[in-house]
CSV table of C-alpha atoms in Angstrom, one decimal:
chain,number,residue,atom,x,y,z
A,1,MET,CA,0.0,0.0,0.0
A,2,ASN,CA,1.5,3.4,-1.0
A,3,LYS,CA,1.8,6.5,1.1
A,4,PHE,CA,-1.2,8.1,-0.6
A,5,SER,CA,-3.5,5.2,0.1
A,6,ILE,CA,-2.4,5.0,3.7
A,7,LEU,CA,-3.0,8.7,4.2
A,8,THR,CA,-6.5,8.5,2.5
A,9,LEU,CA,-7.4,5.5,4.7
A,10,SER,CA,-6.1,7.3,7.8
A,11,LEU,CA,-8.2,10.4,7.1
A,12,PHE,CA,-11.3,8.3,6.4
A,13,LEU,CA,-11.0,6.3,9.7
A,14,THR,CA,-10.2,9.5,11.6
A,15,SER,CA,-13.3,11.2,10.3
A,16,CYS,CA,-15.4,8.2,11.3
A,17,ALA,CA,-13.9,8.0,14.7
A,18,HIS,CA,-14.7,11.6,15.5
A,19,SER,CA,-18.3,11.4,14.3
A,20,ASP,CA,-20.8,11.4,17.1
A,21,TRP,CA,-24.5,11.9,16.3
A,22,ARG,CA,-25.2,13.1,19.8
A,23,THR,CA,-23.0,16.2,19.4
A,24,ALA,CA,-23.4,16.7,15.6
A,25,ASP,CA,-24.8,20.1,14.5
A,26,ARG,CA,-28.6,19.9,14.0
A,27,GLY,CA,-29.2,23.7,13.7
A,28,SER,CA,-31.0,25.5,10.9
A,29,ALA,CA,-29.1,26.1,7.7
A,30,ASN,CA,-31.0,29.3,7.3
A,31,ILE,CA,-32.4,28.4,3.9
A,32,ALA,CA,-36.2,28.4,4.5
A,33,PRO,CA,-38.0,31.7,5.2
A,34,LEU,CA,-39.3,32.0,8.7
A,35,PRO,CA,-43.1,31.5,9.1
A,36,SER,CA,-43.2,35.0,10.6
A,37,GLU,CA,-41.8,36.4,7.4
A,38,THR,CA,-44.4,35.1,5.0
A,39,LYS,CA,-48.0,33.8,5.2
A,40,GLU,CA,-47.9,32.0,1.9
A,41,ALA,CA,-47.9,28.2,1.6
A,42,ILE,CA,-44.4,26.7,1.0
A,43,VAL,CA,-43.2,23.2,-0.1
A,44,HIS,CA,-39.6,22.3,0.1
A,45,VAL,CA,-37.6,19.1,-0.7
A,46,TYR,CA,-34.1,18.8,0.8
A,47,VAL,CA,-31.2,16.4,0.5
A,48,ALA,CA,-28.1,16.2,2.7
A,49,ARG,CA,-25.2,13.9,3.0
A,50,THR,CA,-25.9,11.0,5.4
A,51,PHE,CA,-24.1,10.6,8.7
A,52,ASN,CA,-20.7,9.0,9.4
A,53,TRP,CA,-19.0,7.0,6.6
A,54,HIS,CA,-22.3,6.7,4.8
A,55,LYS,CA,-22.0,10.4,3.8
A,56,TYR,CA,-19.3,9.4,1.2
A,57,LEU,CA,-21.9,7.3,-0.6
A,58,ALA,CA,-25.3,8.7,-0.4
A,59,VAL,CA,-27.7,11.5,0.7
A,60,HIS,CA,-30.8,11.5,2.9
A,61,SER,CA,-33.9,13.3,1.7
A,62,TRP,CA,-37.0,14.8,3.3
A,63,VAL,CA,-40.1,16.9,2.5
A,64,ALA,CA,-41.1,20.0,4.5
A,65,PHE,CA,-44.2,22.2,4.0
A,66,LYS,CA,-46.0,25.1,5.6
A,67,GLU,CA,-49.6,25.7,5.0
A,68,LYS,CA,-50.9,29.2,4.2
A,69,GLY,CA,-50.9,31.2,7.4
A,70,ALA,CA,-49.3,28.5,9.5
A,71,LYS,CA,-46.8,29.4,12.2
A,72,GLU,CA,-44.7,26.3,11.8
A,73,TYR,CA,-43.4,23.9,9.2
A,74,VAL,CA,-44.1,20.2,9.1
A,75,VAL,CA,-41.3,17.8,8.2
A,76,TYR,CA,-41.7,14.3,6.9
A,77,HIS,CA,-39.0,11.7,6.4
A,78,VAL,CA,-38.1,8.1,7.0
A,79,ILE,CA,-35.7,7.2,9.9
A,80,GLY,CA,-34.2,3.7,9.8
A,81,TRP,CA,-33.5,3.2,13.5
A,82,ARG,CA,-37.1,3.8,14.3
A,83,ALA,CA,-38.2,0.8,12.3
A,84,ARG,CA,-35.3,-1.3,13.6
A,85,ASP,CA,-36.6,-0.5,17.2
A,86,GLY,CA,-40.1,-1.7,16.3
A,87,GLY,CA,-41.6,1.7,15.6
A,88,GLU,CA,-42.8,3.5,12.5
A,89,ALA,CA,-40.1,4.4,10.0
A,90,VAL,CA,-42.1,7.4,8.8
A,91,LEU,CA,-41.7,10.4,11.1
A,92,GLY,CA,-43.8,13.5,10.6
A,93,LYS,CA,-43.7,16.5,13.0
A,94,LYS,CA,-43.5,20.2,13.3
A,95,ASP,CA,-39.8,21.1,13.0
A,96,ILE,CA,-37.2,23.3,11.5
A,97,PRO,CA,-37.5,22.5,7.7
A,98,ASP,CA,-33.8,23.1,6.8
A,99,ARG,CA,-32.2,21.5,9.9
A,100,LYS,CA,-28.7,20.2,9.2
A,101,TRP,CA,-28.5,16.4,9.0
A,102,TYR,CA,-26.1,15.6,11.8
A,103,GLY,CA,-23.5,18.1,10.6
A,104,SER,CA,-24.3,18.1,6.9
A,105,THR,CA,-25.8,21.2,5.4
A,106,PRO,CA,-28.8,20.4,3.2
A,107,ASP,CA,-29.4,21.4,-0.4
A,108,LEU,CA,-32.8,22.7,-1.4
A,109,ILE,CA,-33.8,21.0,-4.6
A,110,THR,CA,-37.4,22.2,-4.8
A,111,ASP,CA,-39.0,25.4,-3.7
A,112,ILE,CA,-42.8,25.8,-4.4
A,113,ARG,CA,-44.8,28.6,-3.0
A,114,GLY,CA,-48.2,30.3,-3.2
A,115,GLU,CA,-51.2,28.6,-4.9
A,116,LYS,CA,-49.1,25.9,-6.4
A,117,ALA,CA,-47.9,24.9,-2.9
A,118,GLU,CA,-51.5,25.0,-1.6
A,119,ALA,CA,-52.5,22.5,-4.3
A,120,ALA,CA,-49.5,20.3,-3.6
A,121,ILE,CA,-49.9,20.0,0.2
A,122,PRO,CA,-53.1,17.8,0.2
A,123,GLN,CA,-51.5,15.6,-2.4
A,124,ILE,CA,-48.4,15.2,-0.2
A,125,LYS,CA,-50.5,14.2,2.8
A,126,ALA,CA,-52.3,11.6,0.6
A,127,ALA,CA,-49.0,10.3,-0.7
A,128,ILE,CA,-47.6,9.9,2.8
A,129,GLN,CA,-50.7,7.9,3.8
A,130,SER,CA,-50.4,5.7,0.7
A,131,TYR,CA,-46.7,4.8,1.3
A,132,LYS,CA,-46.5,1.0,1.4
A,133,TYR,CA,-43.7,0.7,3.9
A,134,PRO,CA,-44.5,2.9,6.9
A,135,ASN,CA,-43.0,0.3,9.4
A,136,PHE,CA,-40.2,-1.1,7.3
A,137,TYR,CA,-36.7,0.2,6.3
A,138,ARG,CA,-33.9,-1.3,4.4
A,139,MET,CA,-30.9,0.9,3.6
A,140,TYR,CA,-29.9,-1.0,0.5
A,141,PRO,CA,-31.5,-1.2,-2.1
A,142,GLY,CA,-34.6,0.1,-0.4
A,143,PRO,CA,-37.2,1.0,0.6
A,144,ASN,CA,-35.4,3.7,2.6
A,145,SER,CA,-35.7,7.5,3.1
A,146,ASN,CA,-35.1,8.2,-0.5
A,147,SER,CA,-37.7,5.6,-1.6
A,148,PHE,CA,-40.2,7.4,0.6
A,149,VAL,CA,-39.5,10.9,-0.8
A,150,SER,CA,-39.5,9.5,-4.4
A,151,HIS,CA,-42.9,8.0,-3.7
A,152,ILE,CA,-44.2,11.4,-2.7
A,153,ILE,CA,-42.7,13.1,-5.8
A,154,ARG,CA,-44.2,10.5,-8.1
A,155,ASN,CA,-47.7,11.1,-6.6
A,156,VAL,CA,-47.8,14.9,-6.4
A,157,ASP,CA,-48.4,16.7,-9.7
A,158,GLU,CA,-46.7,19.9,-8.6
A,159,LEU,CA,-43.5,18.1,-7.7
A,160,GLN,CA,-41.9,17.9,-11.1
A,161,VAL,CA,-38.5,17.2,-9.7
A,162,GLU,CA,-36.0,14.4,-9.5
A,163,LEU,CA,-33.8,13.2,-6.6
A,164,PRO,CA,-30.0,13.4,-7.3
A,165,PRO,CA,-28.1,10.3,-8.5
A,166,ASN,CA,-26.6,9.7,-5.1
A,167,ALA,CA,-30.0,9.3,-3.4
A,168,MET,CA,-29.7,5.6,-3.2
A,169,GLY,CA,-33.1,3.9,-2.9
A,170,LYS,CA,-34.9,6.4,-5.2
A,171,ASP,CA,-35.3,3.7,-7.9
A,172,TRP,CA,-37.2,1.4,-5.6
A,173,LEU,CA,-40.8,1.1,-7.0
A,174,ASP,CA,-43.9,0.3,-4.9
A,175,ASP,CA,-45.0,-3.3,-4.6
A,176,GLY,CA,-42.0,-4.5,-6.7
A,177,SER,CA,-43.4,-2.9,-9.8
A,178,LEU,CA,-41.2,-3.1,-12.9
A,179,PHE,CA,-42.4,-0.1,-14.8
A,180,ALA,CA,-43.4,3.5,-13.8
A,181,MET,CA,-43.3,7.1,-14.9
A,182,SER,CA,-40.0,8.8,-14.0
A,183,GLU,CA,-40.0,10.9,-10.9
A,184,SER,CA,-40.4,14.2,-12.8
A,185,GLY,CA,-43.3,12.7,-14.8
A,186,THR,CA,-41.5,13.6,-18.0
A,187,GLY,CA,-40.3,10.1,-18.9
A,188,VAL,CA,-40.5,6.4,-18.2
A,189,GLN,CA,-38.6,4.0,-15.9
A,190,VAL,CA,-38.0,0.3,-15.5
A,191,SER,CA,-36.5,-1.0,-12.3
A,192,VAL,CA,-36.0,-4.5,-10.8
A,193,PHE,CA,-36.3,-4.1,-7.1
A,194,GLY,CA,-34.1,-0.9,-7.2
A,195,LEU,CA,-31.1,-3.0,-8.2
A,196,LEU,CA,-31.2,-2.9,-12.0
A,197,GLY,CA,-33.0,-0.5,-14.3
A,198,ALA,CA,-33.0,2.5,-16.6
A,199,THR,CA,-34.8,5.9,-16.8
A,200,LEU,CA,-35.4,8.0,-19.9
A,201,GLY,CA,-37.0,11.4,-19.4
A,202,LEU,CA,-36.9,15.0,-20.5
A,203,ALA,CA,-35.8,16.1,-17.0
A,204,GLU,CA,-33.8,13.1,-16.0
A,205,GLY,CA,-32.0,12.5,-19.3
A,206,ILE,CA,-30.7,9.0,-19.5
A,207,GLU,CA,-29.9,7.0,-16.3
A,208,LEU,CA,-28.8,3.5,-15.7
A,209,ASN,CA,-29.2,1.8,-12.4
A,210,ILE,CA,-26.6,-0.9,-11.8
A,211,LEU,CA,-26.8,-2.6,-8.4
A,212,GLY,CA,-28.5,0.4,-6.9
A,213,LEU,CA,-25.9,2.8,-8.3
A,214,SER,CA,-27.1,5.5,-10.7
A,215,PHE,CA,-25.1,6.6,-13.7
A,216,GLY,CA,-26.4,9.0,-16.3
A,217,VAL,CA,-26.3,12.0,-18.6
A,218,ASP,CA,-28.6,15.0,-18.5
A,219,ILE,CA,-28.9,16.3,-22.0
A,220,LEU,CA,-31.3,19.2,-21.4
A,221,ARG,CA,-29.0,20.8,-18.7
A,222,PRO,CA,-25.6,19.2,-19.6
A,223,ALA,CA,-24.2,17.2,-16.8
A,224,ILE,CA,-22.9,13.8,-15.9
A,225,LYS,CA,-24.6,11.8,-13.0
A,226,LEU,CA,-22.4,9.6,-10.9
A,227,PRO,CA,-23.1,7.5,-7.8
A,228,ALA,CA,-21.6,8.9,-4.5
A,229,VAL,CA,-20.4,12.0,-6.3
A,230,GLY,CA,-23.8,13.3,-7.5
A,231,ARG,CA,-24.1,15.7,-10.4
A,232,LEU,CA,-21.2,17.2,-12.4
A,233,GLY,CA,-22.0,20.0,-14.8
A,234,PHE,CA,-24.8,22.5,-15.1
A,235,LYS,CA,-27.0,22.8,-12.0
A,236,ASP,CA,-30.4,21.1,-12.3
A,237,ALA,CA,-33.1,23.8,-12.8
A,238,GLN,CA,-35.5,22.2,-10.3
A,239,CYS,CA,-35.9,25.3,-8.1
A,240,LEU,CA,-37.4,27.1,-11.0
A,241,GLN,CA,-40.7,25.7,-9.8
A,242,THR,CA,-40.9,28.5,-7.3
A,243,GLU,CA,-44.2,30.4,-7.5
A,244,ILE,CA,-44.6,33.6,-5.5
């Protein structure tokens, strides 16, 4: 093993050794507007690097919304340890929408406001209720937190968005289905239990899923999609959904 490999491994192990979820930063990333600043309805979708060594491979995603005139946001996501302890994997509660994910600053990938958000919120609630795995979690290949958010996206007309390629589990389809519309609703997808498949869509471009890892090319907004790394190239124009 050469010196570079030893140094890389040492840094990796050191970062893992100093990670403690109990002391990790869970404060606001100051992305979402405060409810006191706006009365309009808001829907956000966030992704953030996962905790500990998993952060080098994947992101965790969640949905947050504030109804018109509400004084707080409601946040929904799937938490694996809750299911492993015999509880519900799906957690929904009033919370800070842009809370850091145990030290990782989230990225806002969808920002919908106004009448469009008002129309989306009832659909989001219905999609949460129709999720097939509220008490089950499997990190790989799914269903996991990204499978849950992908399910919501696929069932809410206003969420014409796609999760990033490093959102492992996003290609898990409900009930073991082989075919579905793509997340954005602009294409089609075939997936075999989230392990093998392909997606072709106007928003997604071309994606291949090999053993749960996503590789692809976005033609509309030129970029290469890689597992673990994410997106390299032009930024995805998903936040253009904002409606004031």
